[in-house]
GROMACS .gro file of C-alpha atoms in nm:
model
  202
    1GLY     CA    1   1.034  -0.914   0.820
    2ASN     CA    2   1.316  -0.963   0.572
    3SER     CA    3   1.265  -0.638   0.385
    4GLU     CA    4   1.244  -0.447   0.714
    5GLU     CA    5   1.582  -0.590   0.813
    6VAL     CA    6   1.735  -0.486   0.480
    7ILE     CA    7   1.603  -0.131   0.517
    8GLY     CA    8   1.715  -0.129   0.881
    9ARG     CA    9   2.071  -0.219   0.781
   10ALA     CA   10   2.075   0.056   0.517
   11ILE     CA   11   1.955   0.317   0.768
   12LYS     CA   12   2.209   0.200   1.025
   13GLU     CA   13   2.493   0.231   0.773
   14GLU     CA   14   2.379   0.574   0.652
   15ARG     CA   15   2.188   0.758   0.928
   16SER     CA   16   2.109   1.059   0.706
   17LEU     CA   17   1.892   0.827   0.494
   18ARG     CA   18   1.614   0.827   0.753
   19ASP     CA   19   1.526   1.191   0.697
   20ARG     CA   20   1.504   1.135   0.321
   21LEU     CA   21   1.277   0.831   0.336
   22VAL     CA   22   0.908   0.767   0.382
   23VAL     CA   23   0.924   0.441   0.576
   24ALA     CA   24   0.614   0.235   0.510
   25THR     CA   25   0.548  -0.118   0.626
   26LYS     CA   26   0.250  -0.340   0.703
   27TRP     CA   27   0.085  -0.520   0.987
   28ASP     CA   28  -0.159  -0.804   0.942
   29PRO     CA   29  -0.441  -0.801   1.200
   30GLY     CA   30  -0.731  -1.039   1.150
   31PRO     CA   31  -1.097  -0.973   1.231
   32ARG     CA   32  -1.045  -1.075   1.595
   33THR     CA   33  -0.676  -0.999   1.659
   34PRO     CA   34  -0.640  -0.831   2.001
   35LYS     CA   35  -0.478  -0.489   2.025
   36ASP     CA   36  -0.182  -0.621   2.228
   37VAL     CA   37  -0.087  -0.860   1.948
   38ILE     CA   38  -0.120  -0.581   1.691
   39LEU     CA   39   0.103  -0.351   1.897
   40GLU     CA   40   0.360  -0.627   1.947
   41SER     CA   41   0.378  -0.661   1.569
   42LEU     CA   42   0.444  -0.287   1.542
   43ASP     CA   43   0.725  -0.305   1.799
   44ARG     CA   44   0.891  -0.590   1.610
   45SER     CA   45   0.879  -0.381   1.290
   46LEU     CA   46   1.030  -0.079   1.468
   47LYS     CA   47   1.312  -0.296   1.600
   48ARG     CA   48   1.390  -0.455   1.263
   49LEU     CA   49   1.383  -0.117   1.089
   50GLY     CA   50   1.585   0.052   1.364
   51VAL     CA   51   1.357   0.356   1.368
   52ASP     CA   52   1.152   0.533   1.635
   53ALA     CA   53   0.844   0.575   1.416
   54ILE     CA   54   0.683   0.431   1.105
   55ASP     CA   55   0.570   0.697   0.858
   56VAL     CA   56   0.292   0.483   0.709
   57MET     CA   57   0.167   0.164   0.876
   58GLN     CA   58  -0.065  -0.026   0.644
   59ILE     CA   59  -0.312  -0.310   0.686
   60HIS     CA   60  -0.183  -0.585   0.461
   61TRP     CA   61  -0.396  -0.715   0.172
   62LEU     CA   62  -0.758  -0.671   0.274
   63GLY     CA   63  -0.950  -0.953   0.109
   64GLY     CA   64  -0.647  -1.174   0.067
   65GLU     CA   65  -0.802  -1.459   0.270
   66HIS     CA   66  -0.464  -1.522   0.433
   67THR     CA   67  -0.600  -1.446   0.778
   68HIS     CA   68  -0.885  -1.665   0.900
   69GLY     CA   69  -1.224  -1.539   0.786
   70ASP     CA   70  -1.093  -1.244   0.584
   71ASN     CA   71  -1.349  -1.128   0.331
   72GLY     CA   72  -1.194  -0.785   0.289
   73PHE     CA   73  -1.448  -0.607   0.506
   74ASP     CA   74  -1.451  -0.792   0.840
   75ARG     CA   75  -1.094  -0.696   0.929
   76LEU     CA   76  -1.203  -0.333   0.906
   77GLU     CA   77  -1.466  -0.403   1.175
   78ASN     CA   78  -1.221  -0.511   1.445
   79PRO     CA   79  -1.250  -0.250   1.725
   80GLU     CA   80  -0.916  -0.368   1.868
   81LEU     CA   81  -0.744  -0.250   1.549
   82TYR     CA   82  -0.861   0.109   1.598
   83GLU     CA   83  -0.766   0.105   1.966
   84ALA     CA   84  -0.417  -0.014   1.870
   85MET     CA   85  -0.395   0.255   1.603
   86GLU     CA   86  -0.485   0.527   1.851
   87ILE     CA   87  -0.238   0.399   2.112
   88ALA     CA   88   0.046   0.377   1.857
   89LYS     CA   89  -0.021   0.725   1.721
   90LYS     CA   90  -0.037   0.883   2.067
   91ALA     CA   91   0.292   0.713   2.154
   92GLY     CA   92   0.450   0.864   1.841
   93LYS     CA   93   0.525   0.522   1.694
   94VAL     CA   94   0.313   0.568   1.380
   95LYS     CA   95   0.251   0.890   1.189
   96HIS     CA   96  -0.005   0.778   0.930
   97TYR     CA   97  -0.221   0.476   0.853
   98GLY     CA   98  -0.294   0.300   0.529
   99ALA     CA   99  -0.506   0.019   0.390
  100THR     CA  100  -0.401  -0.208   0.104
  101SER     CA  101  -0.571  -0.448  -0.134
  102HIS     CA  102  -0.529  -0.619  -0.467
  103HIS     CA  103  -0.845  -0.829  -0.429
  104GLU     CA  104  -1.090  -0.833  -0.722
  105ASN     CA  105  -1.334  -0.641  -0.496
  106ARG     CA  106  -1.066  -0.392  -0.387
  107SER     CA  107  -1.256  -0.079  -0.486
  108ARG     CA  108  -1.548  -0.154  -0.254
  109ILE     CA  109  -1.318  -0.279   0.023
  110LEU     CA  110  -1.101   0.032   0.016
  111GLN     CA  111  -1.399   0.264  -0.014
  112LYS     CA  112  -1.518   0.106   0.312
  113ALA     CA  113  -1.176   0.182   0.460
  114ILE     CA  114  -1.212   0.546   0.355
  115ASP     CA  115  -1.550   0.557   0.531
  116LYS     CA  116  -1.375   0.469   0.858
  117GLY     CA  117  -1.213   0.813   0.852
  118VAL     CA  118  -0.879   0.698   0.996
  119PHE     CA  119  -0.676   0.604   0.691
  120ASP     CA  120  -0.451   0.860   0.525
  121VAL     CA  121  -0.336   0.653   0.228
  122LEU     CA  122  -0.435   0.352   0.017
  123LEU     CA  123  -0.203   0.108  -0.158
  124VAL     CA  124  -0.397  -0.053  -0.444
  125LYS     CA  125  -0.346  -0.268  -0.751
  126MET     CA  126  -0.417  -0.059  -1.059
  127ASN     CA  127  -0.329  -0.125  -1.419
  128VAL     CA  128  -0.467  -0.073  -1.767
  129LEU     CA  129  -0.597  -0.429  -1.794
  130GLU     CA  130  -0.882  -0.397  -1.545
  131TYR     CA  131  -0.901  -0.031  -1.452
  132GLU     CA  132  -1.273   0.010  -1.524
  133GLN     CA  133  -1.383  -0.341  -1.425
  134ALA     CA  134  -1.211  -0.316  -1.086
  135GLY     CA  135  -1.391   0.011  -1.006
  136MET     CA  136  -1.079   0.224  -0.994
  137PRO     CA  137  -1.244   0.547  -1.118
  138GLU     CA  138  -1.493   0.535  -0.828
  139LEU     CA  139  -1.221   0.460  -0.574
  140LEU     CA  140  -0.992   0.739  -0.697
  141ALA     CA  141  -1.281   0.988  -0.692
  142LYS     CA  142  -1.376   0.895  -0.335
  143ALA     CA  143  -1.016   0.906  -0.217
  144LYS     CA  144  -0.974   1.254  -0.363
  145ALA     CA  145  -1.300   1.375  -0.206
  146HIS     CA  146  -1.179   1.258   0.136
  147ASP     CA  147  -0.817   1.376   0.094
  148VAL     CA  148  -0.682   1.020   0.110
  149GLY     CA  149  -0.360   0.958  -0.083
  150VAL     CA  150  -0.336   0.674  -0.333
  151VAL     CA  151  -0.023   0.471  -0.406
  152VAL     CA  152  -0.040   0.229  -0.698
  153MET     CA  153   0.108  -0.121  -0.696
  154LYS     CA  154   0.106  -0.391  -0.964
  155SER     CA  155   0.092  -0.136  -1.246
  156GLN     CA  156   0.226  -0.385  -1.500
  157PRO     CA  157  -0.056  -0.583  -1.667
  158SER     CA  158  -0.003  -0.941  -1.771
  159GLY     CA  159   0.042  -1.008  -2.140
  160ALA     CA  160   0.255  -0.697  -2.200
  161ARG     CA  161  -0.049  -0.477  -2.267
  162ILE     CA  162   0.037  -0.134  -2.404
  163PRO     CA  163  -0.193   0.144  -2.274
  164LYS     CA  164  -0.416   0.323  -2.524
  165GLY     CA  165  -0.242   0.632  -2.659
  166PHE     CA  166   0.104   0.487  -2.599
  167GLU     CA  167   0.121   0.266  -2.909
  168LYS     CA  168   0.369   0.496  -3.086
  169ALA     CA  169   0.538   0.637  -2.778
  170ARG     CA  170   0.915   0.631  -2.742
  171TRP     CA  171   0.887   0.445  -2.410
  172ASN     CA  172   0.896   0.069  -2.370
  173ILE     CA  173   0.591  -0.120  -2.241
  174TYR     CA  174   0.710  -0.114  -1.880
  175GLN     CA  175   0.772   0.262  -1.886
  176SER     CA  176   0.447   0.328  -2.072
  177ASN     CA  177   0.245   0.148  -1.805
  178LEU     CA  178   0.417   0.349  -1.531
  179ARG     CA  179   0.336   0.671  -1.716
  180TRP     CA  180  -0.024   0.558  -1.771
  181ALA     CA  181  -0.067   0.497  -1.397
  182LEU     CA  182   0.088   0.833  -1.307
  183GLN     CA  183  -0.155   1.015  -1.538
  184HIS     CA  184  -0.427   0.937  -1.285
  185ASP     CA  185  -0.489   1.112  -0.955
  186VAL     CA  186  -0.232   0.911  -0.757
  187ALA     CA  187   0.066   1.005  -0.542
  188CYS     CA  188   0.314   0.755  -0.682
  189VAL     CA  189   0.370   0.404  -0.812
  190VAL     CA  190   0.569   0.141  -0.626
  191GLU     CA  191   0.724  -0.147  -0.814
  192SER     CA  192   0.850  -0.451  -0.626
  193GLY     CA  193   0.986  -0.637  -0.930
  194ILE     CA  194   1.236  -0.392  -1.076
  195GLY     CA  195   1.538  -0.615  -1.020
  196THR     CA  196   1.861  -0.525  -1.199
  197GLU     CA  197   1.727  -0.479  -1.553
  198GLU     CA  198   1.859  -0.142  -1.672
  199SER     CA  199   1.553   0.005  -1.848
  200ARG     CA  200   1.331  -0.082  -1.551
  201GLN     CA  201   1.569   0.091  -1.313
  202ASP     CA  202   1.573   0.396  -1.540
   0.00000   0.00000   0.00000
């Protein structure tokens, strides 16, 4: 909501921005949310953003337990979701679809999303602290095999962990963790906590 309004104001003030942006946002359907409710959510996002189409519409936080009964898999079994997706795409309101998760079981959840054959991109928590334990190598391999893009979030591990091989690098810990993430087969890294600190912005 709020972030969509901020982006919408920026686009309104500088119309040429739209062509230079990949506008991604999220909707939040539950396991039994009807398609009409899902499509109403999309229309509200379009209005707040002031755009005709969303480049990437993502399912928010699979496994987050913030919608009733969400175990990370059941929301992917809602037939109304896929009907809404098809309607929105045919109407030209959404160009691509994504699935997101930072649940401890995110690799299996997002591999299930890939199996659905309708998602073009994943947004996933990935950092040096739990790369292997969270099953990231398997997820990245499956995404590549199915031509599904991967965007990394939450690349900064707690405890200021420096990635292996970066101990003597000229970059600070924040920059090193970004570089570590980008060494993998991913499209990009998004950081929501950059703030105004100069080295993070750099």
